[in-house]
């Protein structure tokens, strides 16, 4: 989905009344960091097509919107959902940071499992965590009961991940994206798996148990 240029006149309709959450990219023609950020914003727009609307606002040509958002420097990114500003971030930021900004307002993936949900499923013996990080990371610390299948081994070991015993396999990496991509790839092979929202970092940050070798 292309990034939509919006103006003072079209901002209310395109952003505040949007049914989808909106990422707003405030920029200026003279701004070099804006030009560096623009391709990242476009990538996010394409990857999240149908889930997120991405618009751009030229602050020089649209002073009213820039003033309403109190833009003091460009580039600046804002997330707007249901007519309300959810969060903002000034400056040139990496793509991963943009995805983290918008993640809370995106519709949940059916295969997405929250850390609290996974902890409950493990306790009920209804899930098997699958650590797709490298072997060294898995050896240092992991989610209790997790098995290890490195990301680059998943296709060759897909058959092992089929839920024949009634327990769902929940993939996790360091962050959400790598596990989601792996789960999507396995789904294309006919293997239904889930993925952990936030990855191992959020599992640990949320205070859930971590298993370390003795």
PDB file of C-alpha atoms in Angstrom:
ATOM      1  CA  UNK A   1       0.000   0.000   0.000  1.00  0.00           C
ATOM      2  CA  UNK A   2       1.565   3.340  -1.025  1.00  0.00           C
ATOM      3  CA  UNK A   3       2.239   6.155   1.423  1.00  0.00           C
ATOM      4  CA  UNK A   4      -0.538   8.743   1.034  1.00  0.00           C
ATOM      5  CA  UNK A   5       0.388  12.451   0.982  1.00  0.00           C
ATOM      6  CA  UNK A   6      -2.109  14.399   3.097  1.00  0.00           C
ATOM      7  CA  UNK A   7      -2.687  18.119   3.519  1.00  0.00           C
ATOM      8  CA  UNK A   8      -4.264  20.494   6.004  1.00  0.00           C
ATOM      9  CA  UNK A   9      -7.510  20.043   4.060  1.00  0.00           C
ATOM     10  CA  UNK A  10      -7.477  16.232   3.850  1.00  0.00           C
ATOM     11  CA  UNK A  11      -5.930  15.373   7.233  1.00  0.00           C
ATOM     12  CA  UNK A  12      -9.179  15.005   9.150  1.00  0.00           C
ATOM     13  CA  UNK A  13     -10.715  12.644   6.593  1.00  0.00           C
ATOM     14  CA  UNK A  14      -7.592  10.586   5.894  1.00  0.00           C
ATOM     15  CA  UNK A  15      -6.238  10.362   9.438  1.00  0.00           C
ATOM     16  CA  UNK A  16      -8.683  11.310  12.194  1.00  0.00           C
ATOM     17  CA  UNK A  17     -11.613   9.484  10.575  1.00  0.00           C
ATOM     18  CA  UNK A  18      -9.613   6.518   9.334  1.00  0.00           C
ATOM     19  CA  UNK A  19     -10.946   3.074  10.234  1.00  0.00           C
ATOM     20  CA  UNK A  20      -7.377   1.755  10.205  1.00  0.00           C
ATOM     21  CA  UNK A  21      -4.655   2.937  12.591  1.00  0.00           C
ATOM     22  CA  UNK A  22      -2.463   5.554  10.905  1.00  0.00           C
ATOM     23  CA  UNK A  23       1.284   6.183  10.901  1.00  0.00           C
ATOM     24  CA  UNK A  24       1.953   9.859  10.113  1.00  0.00           C
ATOM     25  CA  UNK A  25       5.358  10.825   8.696  1.00  0.00           C
ATOM     26  CA  UNK A  26       6.074  14.545   9.116  1.00  0.00           C
ATOM     27  CA  UNK A  27       8.842  15.615   6.747  1.00  0.00           C
ATOM     28  CA  UNK A  28      10.257  18.456   4.645  1.00  0.00           C
ATOM     29  CA  UNK A  29      11.896  18.582   1.215  1.00  0.00           C
ATOM     30  CA  UNK A  30      15.106  20.099   2.610  1.00  0.00           C
ATOM     31  CA  UNK A  31      15.490  17.472   5.345  1.00  0.00           C
ATOM     32  CA  UNK A  32      18.169  14.857   4.596  1.00  0.00           C
ATOM     33  CA  UNK A  33      17.228  12.498   7.486  1.00  0.00           C
ATOM     34  CA  UNK A  34      13.643  12.598   6.152  1.00  0.00           C
ATOM     35  CA  UNK A  35      14.903  11.209   2.851  1.00  0.00           C
ATOM     36  CA  UNK A  36      16.681   8.414   4.713  1.00  0.00           C
ATOM     37  CA  UNK A  37      13.568   7.593   6.738  1.00  0.00           C
ATOM     38  CA  UNK A  38      11.186   7.629   3.773  1.00  0.00           C
ATOM     39  CA  UNK A  39      12.170   4.194   2.327  1.00  0.00           C
ATOM     40  CA  UNK A  40      11.736   2.592   5.765  1.00  0.00           C
ATOM     41  CA  UNK A  41       8.283   4.115   6.121  1.00  0.00           C
ATOM     42  CA  UNK A  42       7.398   2.807   2.653  1.00  0.00           C
ATOM     43  CA  UNK A  43       8.553  -0.696   3.613  1.00  0.00           C
ATOM     44  CA  UNK A  44       6.353  -0.630   6.717  1.00  0.00           C
ATOM     45  CA  UNK A  45       3.422   0.562   4.602  1.00  0.00           C
ATOM     46  CA  UNK A  46       3.862  -2.308   2.149  1.00  0.00           C
ATOM     47  CA  UNK A  47       4.384  -4.964   4.822  1.00  0.00           C
ATOM     48  CA  UNK A  48       1.354  -3.904   6.855  1.00  0.00           C
ATOM     49  CA  UNK A  49      -0.982  -3.212   3.956  1.00  0.00           C
ATOM     50  CA  UNK A  50      -4.588  -3.682   5.037  1.00  0.00           C
ATOM     51  CA  UNK A  51      -3.670  -3.349   8.714  1.00  0.00           C
ATOM     52  CA  UNK A  52      -2.132   0.134   8.807  1.00  0.00           C
ATOM     53  CA  UNK A  53      -2.558   3.325   6.786  1.00  0.00           C
ATOM     54  CA  UNK A  54       0.646   5.312   6.294  1.00  0.00           C
ATOM     55  CA  UNK A  55       0.514   8.994   5.339  1.00  0.00           C
ATOM     56  CA  UNK A  56       3.053  11.770   4.884  1.00  0.00           C
ATOM     57  CA  UNK A  57       2.743  15.456   5.756  1.00  0.00           C
ATOM     58  CA  UNK A  58       5.021  18.134   4.338  1.00  0.00           C
ATOM     59  CA  UNK A  59       5.335  20.542   7.275  1.00  0.00           C
ATOM     60  CA  UNK A  60       6.196  23.545   5.099  1.00  0.00           C
ATOM     61  CA  UNK A  61       3.135  23.137   2.898  1.00  0.00           C
ATOM     62  CA  UNK A  62       0.786  22.159   5.737  1.00  0.00           C
ATOM     63  CA  UNK A  63       1.494  24.437   8.696  1.00  0.00           C
ATOM     64  CA  UNK A  64      -1.852  23.880  10.420  1.00  0.00           C
ATOM     65  CA  UNK A  65      -1.369  20.158  10.941  1.00  0.00           C
ATOM     66  CA  UNK A  66       2.284  20.699  11.880  1.00  0.00           C
ATOM     67  CA  UNK A  67       1.213  23.254  14.489  1.00  0.00           C
ATOM     68  CA  UNK A  68      -1.532  20.982  15.847  1.00  0.00           C
ATOM     69  CA  UNK A  69       1.067  18.250  16.438  1.00  0.00           C
ATOM     70  CA  UNK A  70       3.597  20.772  17.772  1.00  0.00           C
ATOM     71  CA  UNK A  71       6.243  19.613  15.327  1.00  0.00           C
ATOM     72  CA  UNK A  72       9.573  21.106  16.377  1.00  0.00           C
ATOM     73  CA  UNK A  73      11.853  18.986  14.201  1.00  0.00           C
ATOM     74  CA  UNK A  74      11.631  16.644  11.241  1.00  0.00           C
ATOM     75  CA  UNK A  75      11.402  13.831  10.615  1.00  0.00           C
ATOM     76  CA  UNK A  76       8.801  13.034  13.242  1.00  0.00           C
ATOM     77  CA  UNK A  77       6.515  10.000  13.324  1.00  0.00           C
ATOM     78  CA  UNK A  78       3.142   9.766  15.067  1.00  0.00           C
ATOM     79  CA  UNK A  79       0.668   6.917  15.445  1.00  0.00           C
ATOM     80  CA  UNK A  80      -3.002   7.911  15.401  1.00  0.00           C
ATOM     81  CA  UNK A  81      -5.779   5.445  16.183  1.00  0.00           C
ATOM     82  CA  UNK A  82      -9.514   6.184  16.352  1.00  0.00           C
ATOM     83  CA  UNK A  83      -8.781   9.885  16.084  1.00  0.00           C
ATOM     84  CA  UNK A  84      -6.363   9.940  19.014  1.00  0.00           C
ATOM     85  CA  UNK A  85      -2.574  10.255  19.104  1.00  0.00           C
ATOM     86  CA  UNK A  86      -1.162   7.042  20.565  1.00  0.00           C
ATOM     87  CA  UNK A  87       2.568   7.740  20.450  1.00  0.00           C
ATOM     88  CA  UNK A  88       5.204   9.805  18.689  1.00  0.00           C
ATOM     89  CA  UNK A  89       8.899   9.581  17.901  1.00  0.00           C
ATOM     90  CA  UNK A  90      11.124  12.373  16.549  1.00  0.00           C
ATOM     91  CA  UNK A  91      14.225  11.804  14.468  1.00  0.00           C
ATOM     92  CA  UNK A  92      15.599   9.135  12.160  1.00  0.00           C
ATOM     93  CA  UNK A  93      14.719   5.746  13.660  1.00  0.00           C
ATOM     94  CA  UNK A  94      15.330   2.175  12.424  1.00  0.00           C
ATOM     95  CA  UNK A  95      12.576   0.125  10.837  1.00  0.00           C
ATOM     96  CA  UNK A  96      12.336  -2.120  13.905  1.00  0.00           C
ATOM     97  CA  UNK A  97      11.530   0.915  16.059  1.00  0.00           C
ATOM     98  CA  UNK A  98       8.764   1.950  13.652  1.00  0.00           C
ATOM     99  CA  UNK A  99       7.240  -1.530  13.830  1.00  0.00           C
ATOM    100  CA  UNK A 100       7.361  -1.414  17.624  1.00  0.00           C
ATOM    101  CA  UNK A 101       5.557   1.945  17.562  1.00  0.00           C
ATOM    102  CA  UNK A 102       2.642   0.627  15.518  1.00  0.00           C
ATOM    103  CA  UNK A 103       2.428  -2.890  16.937  1.00  0.00           C
ATOM    104  CA  UNK A 104       0.067  -2.046  19.858  1.00  0.00           C
ATOM    105  CA  UNK A 105      -2.627  -0.713  17.490  1.00  0.00           C
ATOM    106  CA  UNK A 106      -2.448  -3.451  14.845  1.00  0.00           C
ATOM    107  CA  UNK A 107      -5.164  -6.099  14.689  1.00  0.00           C
ATOM    108  CA  UNK A 108      -3.920  -9.288  16.328  1.00  0.00           C
ATOM    109  CA  UNK A 109      -2.746 -12.157  14.153  1.00  0.00           C
ATOM    110  CA  UNK A 110      -4.749 -15.323  14.784  1.00  0.00           C
ATOM    111  CA  UNK A 111      -1.480 -17.189  15.374  1.00  0.00           C
ATOM    112  CA  UNK A 112      -0.129 -14.628  17.862  1.00  0.00           C
ATOM    113  CA  UNK A 113       0.307 -15.817  21.453  1.00  0.00           C
ATOM    114  CA  UNK A 114       0.925 -13.365  24.298  1.00  0.00           C
ATOM    115  CA  UNK A 115       3.508 -14.236  26.994  1.00  0.00           C
ATOM    116  CA  UNK A 116       0.827 -14.703  29.670  1.00  0.00           C
ATOM    117  CA  UNK A 117      -1.137 -16.990  27.342  1.00  0.00           C
ATOM    118  CA  UNK A 118       1.926 -19.091  26.576  1.00  0.00           C
ATOM    119  CA  UNK A 119       2.769 -19.447  30.272  1.00  0.00           C
ATOM    120  CA  UNK A 120      -0.750 -20.727  30.898  1.00  0.00           C
ATOM    121  CA  UNK A 121      -0.616 -23.121  27.944  1.00  0.00           C
ATOM    122  CA  UNK A 122       2.719 -24.525  29.135  1.00  0.00           C
ATOM    123  CA  UNK A 123       1.339 -25.046  32.640  1.00  0.00           C
ATOM    124  CA  UNK A 124      -1.617 -26.909  31.120  1.00  0.00           C
ATOM    125  CA  UNK A 125       0.748 -28.946  28.901  1.00  0.00           C
ATOM    126  CA  UNK A 126      -1.045 -27.660  25.825  1.00  0.00           C
ATOM    127  CA  UNK A 127       1.926 -25.963  24.143  1.00  0.00           C
ATOM    128  CA  UNK A 128       5.539 -26.683  23.240  1.00  0.00           C
ATOM    129  CA  UNK A 129       7.763 -23.586  22.953  1.00  0.00           C
ATOM    130  CA  UNK A 130      10.115 -23.792  19.974  1.00  0.00           C
ATOM    131  CA  UNK A 131      13.265 -21.684  20.307  1.00  0.00           C
ATOM    132  CA  UNK A 132      14.405 -20.602  16.826  1.00  0.00           C
ATOM    133  CA  UNK A 133      17.405 -18.595  18.016  1.00  0.00           C
ATOM    134  CA  UNK A 134      20.960 -19.840  17.524  1.00  0.00           C
ATOM    135  CA  UNK A 135      22.173 -22.789  19.584  1.00  0.00           C
ATOM    136  CA  UNK A 136      24.380 -20.614  21.774  1.00  0.00           C
ATOM    137  CA  UNK A 137      21.482 -18.388  22.862  1.00  0.00           C
ATOM    138  CA  UNK A 138      19.290 -21.424  23.506  1.00  0.00           C
ATOM    139  CA  UNK A 139      22.065 -22.946  25.615  1.00  0.00           C
ATOM    140  CA  UNK A 140      22.391 -19.848  27.791  1.00  0.00           C
ATOM    141  CA  UNK A 141      18.736 -19.359  28.690  1.00  0.00           C
ATOM    142  CA  UNK A 142      15.364 -20.319  27.287  1.00  0.00           C
ATOM    143  CA  UNK A 143      11.694 -20.667  28.048  1.00  0.00           C
ATOM    144  CA  UNK A 144      11.153 -23.751  30.258  1.00  0.00           C
ATOM    145  CA  UNK A 145      10.316 -26.963  28.307  1.00  0.00           C
ATOM    146  CA  UNK A 146      11.414 -25.320  25.031  1.00  0.00           C
ATOM    147  CA  UNK A 147      12.892 -27.412  22.258  1.00  0.00           C
ATOM    148  CA  UNK A 148      15.460 -25.990  19.874  1.00  0.00           C
ATOM    149  CA  UNK A 149      15.008 -25.778  16.120  1.00  0.00           C
ATOM    150  CA  UNK A 150      17.191 -23.045  14.623  1.00  0.00           C
ATOM    151  CA  UNK A 151      15.469 -20.751  12.143  1.00  0.00           C
ATOM    152  CA  UNK A 152      17.491 -22.013   9.184  1.00  0.00           C
ATOM    153  CA  UNK A 153      16.565 -25.628  10.043  1.00  0.00           C
ATOM    154  CA  UNK A 154      12.798 -25.117  10.206  1.00  0.00           C
ATOM    155  CA  UNK A 155      11.936 -26.164   6.655  1.00  0.00           C
ATOM    156  CA  UNK A 156      13.933 -29.373   6.898  1.00  0.00           C
ATOM    157  CA  UNK A 157      12.401 -30.265  10.266  1.00  0.00           C
ATOM    158  CA  UNK A 158       8.873 -29.061   9.567  1.00  0.00           C
ATOM    159  CA  UNK A 159       7.394 -32.518  10.098  1.00  0.00           C
ATOM    160  CA  UNK A 160       8.614 -32.500  13.709  1.00  0.00           C
ATOM    161  CA  UNK A 161       6.530 -29.410  14.406  1.00  0.00           C
ATOM    162  CA  UNK A 162       3.160 -30.806  13.358  1.00  0.00           C
ATOM    163  CA  UNK A 163       0.905 -30.884  16.461  1.00  0.00           C
ATOM    164  CA  UNK A 164       0.244 -34.638  16.436  1.00  0.00           C
ATOM    165  CA  UNK A 165       0.092 -34.833  20.241  1.00  0.00           C
ATOM    166  CA  UNK A 166      -2.506 -32.068  20.553  1.00  0.00           C
ATOM    167  CA  UNK A 167       0.029 -29.528  21.810  1.00  0.00           C
ATOM    168  CA  UNK A 168       0.503 -26.401  19.728  1.00  0.00           C
ATOM    169  CA  UNK A 169       4.056 -25.470  18.751  1.00  0.00           C
ATOM    170  CA  UNK A 170       4.788 -21.831  19.593  1.00  0.00           C
ATOM    171  CA  UNK A 171       7.821 -20.365  17.852  1.00  0.00           C
ATOM    172  CA  UNK A 172       9.849 -17.657  19.525  1.00  0.00           C
ATOM    173  CA  UNK A 173      12.975 -15.727  18.651  1.00  0.00           C
ATOM    174  CA  UNK A 174      14.598 -12.692  20.146  1.00  0.00           C
ATOM    175  CA  UNK A 175      11.754 -10.485  18.890  1.00  0.00           C
ATOM    176  CA  UNK A 176       8.341 -10.951  17.297  1.00  0.00           C
ATOM    177  CA  UNK A 177       9.193 -10.496  13.634  1.00  0.00           C
ATOM    178  CA  UNK A 178      11.542 -13.421  13.076  1.00  0.00           C
ATOM    179  CA  UNK A 179       9.146 -15.880  14.715  1.00  0.00           C
ATOM    180  CA  UNK A 180       6.147 -14.509  12.818  1.00  0.00           C
ATOM    181  CA  UNK A 181       7.994 -14.844   9.510  1.00  0.00           C
ATOM    182  CA  UNK A 182       8.968 -18.415  10.404  1.00  0.00           C
ATOM    183  CA  UNK A 183       5.402 -19.305  11.404  1.00  0.00           C
ATOM    184  CA  UNK A 184       4.071 -17.829   8.149  1.00  0.00           C
ATOM    185  CA  UNK A 185       6.600 -19.867   6.140  1.00  0.00           C
ATOM    186  CA  UNK A 186       5.654 -23.080   7.954  1.00  0.00           C
ATOM    187  CA  UNK A 187       1.976 -22.352   7.404  1.00  0.00           C
ATOM    188  CA  UNK A 188       2.655 -22.264   3.659  1.00  0.00           C
ATOM    189  CA  UNK A 189       4.087 -25.774   4.028  1.00  0.00           C
ATOM    190  CA  UNK A 190       0.901 -26.902   5.744  1.00  0.00           C
ATOM    191  CA  UNK A 191       2.338 -26.893   9.275  1.00  0.00           C
ATOM    192  CA  UNK A 192       0.179 -24.892  11.697  1.00  0.00           C
ATOM    193  CA  UNK A 193       2.284 -23.156  14.336  1.00  0.00           C
ATOM    194  CA  UNK A 194       1.870 -20.051  16.481  1.00  0.00           C
ATOM    195  CA  UNK A 195       4.403 -17.392  17.454  1.00  0.00           C
ATOM    196  CA  UNK A 196       5.173 -15.525  20.668  1.00  0.00           C
ATOM    197  CA  UNK A 197       4.338 -11.822  20.645  1.00  0.00           C
ATOM    198  CA  UNK A 198       7.370  -9.815  21.729  1.00  0.00           C
ATOM    199  CA  UNK A 199       9.711 -12.789  21.529  1.00  0.00           C
ATOM    200  CA  UNK A 200      12.026 -13.917  24.301  1.00  0.00           C
ATOM    201  CA  UNK A 201      12.784 -10.307  25.272  1.00  0.00           C
ATOM    202  CA  UNK A 202       9.166  -9.639  26.266  1.00  0.00           C
ATOM    203  CA  UNK A 203       8.815 -13.039  27.936  1.00  0.00           C
ATOM    204  CA  UNK A 204      11.721 -12.207  30.232  1.00  0.00           C
ATOM    205  CA  UNK A 205      10.717  -8.557  30.685  1.00  0.00           C
ATOM    206  CA  UNK A 206       7.231  -9.640  31.764  1.00  0.00           C
ATOM    207  CA  UNK A 207       8.764 -11.620  34.609  1.00  0.00           C
ATOM    208  CA  UNK A 208       8.091 -15.133  33.331  1.00  0.00           C
ATOM    209  CA  UNK A 209      10.344 -18.014  34.331  1.00  0.00           C
ATOM    210  CA  UNK A 210      13.592 -18.507  32.407  1.00  0.00           C
ATOM    211  CA  UNK A 211      15.415 -21.820  32.327  1.00  0.00           C
ATOM    212  CA  UNK A 212      19.206 -21.803  32.513  1.00  0.00           C
ATOM    213  CA  UNK A 213      21.507 -24.830  32.281  1.00  0.00           C
ATOM    214  CA  UNK A 214      22.812 -26.001  35.633  1.00  0.00           C
TER     215      UNK A 214
END
